[in-house]
């Protein structure tokens, strides 16, 4: 039954016992078997709704069902929505430069206030000829066109939306361009990934072949490398432009980040560059003796005091801090008459007669 006032349609489905002609009474006699993974216990009904003539584009037709088995509580389904789409989509080929090289990029955009643009047909005219299909049913929004020198190419697009509505072809082209000898500069296709190097370890890195690209057919790129500010690379690092390879072994003086700029230049002199970082990791270096400690003289019964000069030891690692200790040459502890203050690097004490002699 259909209640036109409440817009409620009701289906009442009863299982009839074929032997009695009466409603079935057994719990397993229903027309739907118990449900399982194969969905054998599911049923459905069909209905069709036609929108009113004045239903606006973008309106939503919503429906929801309530299912009652015998005297059980209703099972309420989720709301199902259908969006009304009565409007045509629109599209346009993006304006091209007046002059283009043999290979040039054509792009287009579209819009649809309804089901959305589903696909495009792109048409082209060569030197004033009839428009012919170039890309049919394409979902991409750009492609590269290959033309001939001194030819004029005109383009327009036709969009189709998700319900099959298609816009009308325009009366004139959306844009046009003339193919001339025009150099396109190279572009960065894949940004160079930052690299890590380690002090004292050989570093080697080859730029991937797809780092830079040039749309001009037959163009050849040459490569060069400098620091980001245009200065030459440090002496430890070299760049082979033929193989696009960096190599070298950094020293302690090179620890830190190095910002490197790589440039790709085409045959016409147009170039593009990308910057990446080489992070040189520090490897700890042991301190060294910069100045030998001078032998000292002490006198029995007299106070002895000697401070190790600050320039005796050095450590090449930036920011490294040295701590000091003192023993006899053989590693044994200092004799009781002499002490060493590791903070001030100072020996002090008063030797007795028992301490006369050389102390290493």
Coordinates of C-alpha atoms in Angstrom, one line a residue, residues 199 252 255 282-288 310 313-324:
X199 CA 84.0 11.8 9.0
X252 CA 87.0 16.5 11.2
X255 CA 81.7 18.1 10.3
X282 CA 81.4 13.6 13.6
X283 CA 83.6 10.6 14.6
X284 CA 85.3 11.1 18.0
X285 CA 89.1 11.8 17.7
X286 CA 91.4 11.1 20.6
X287 CA 93.2 14.1 22.1
X288 CA 96.9 14.5 21.2
X310 CA 96.8 24.8 28.9
X313 CA 97.0 18.7 25.1
X314 CA 94.4 19.4 22.3
X315 CA 91.4 17.7 20.9
X316 CA 90.4 18.4 17.3
X317 CA 86.7 17.7 18.0
X318 CA 84.8 20.9 18.3
X319 CA 83.3 21.5 21.7
X320 CA 85.1 18.5 23.3
X321 CA 86.2 18.9 26.9
X322 CA 89.2 17.2 28.4
X323 CA 89.6 15.8 31.9
X324 CA 93.0 15.1 33.5

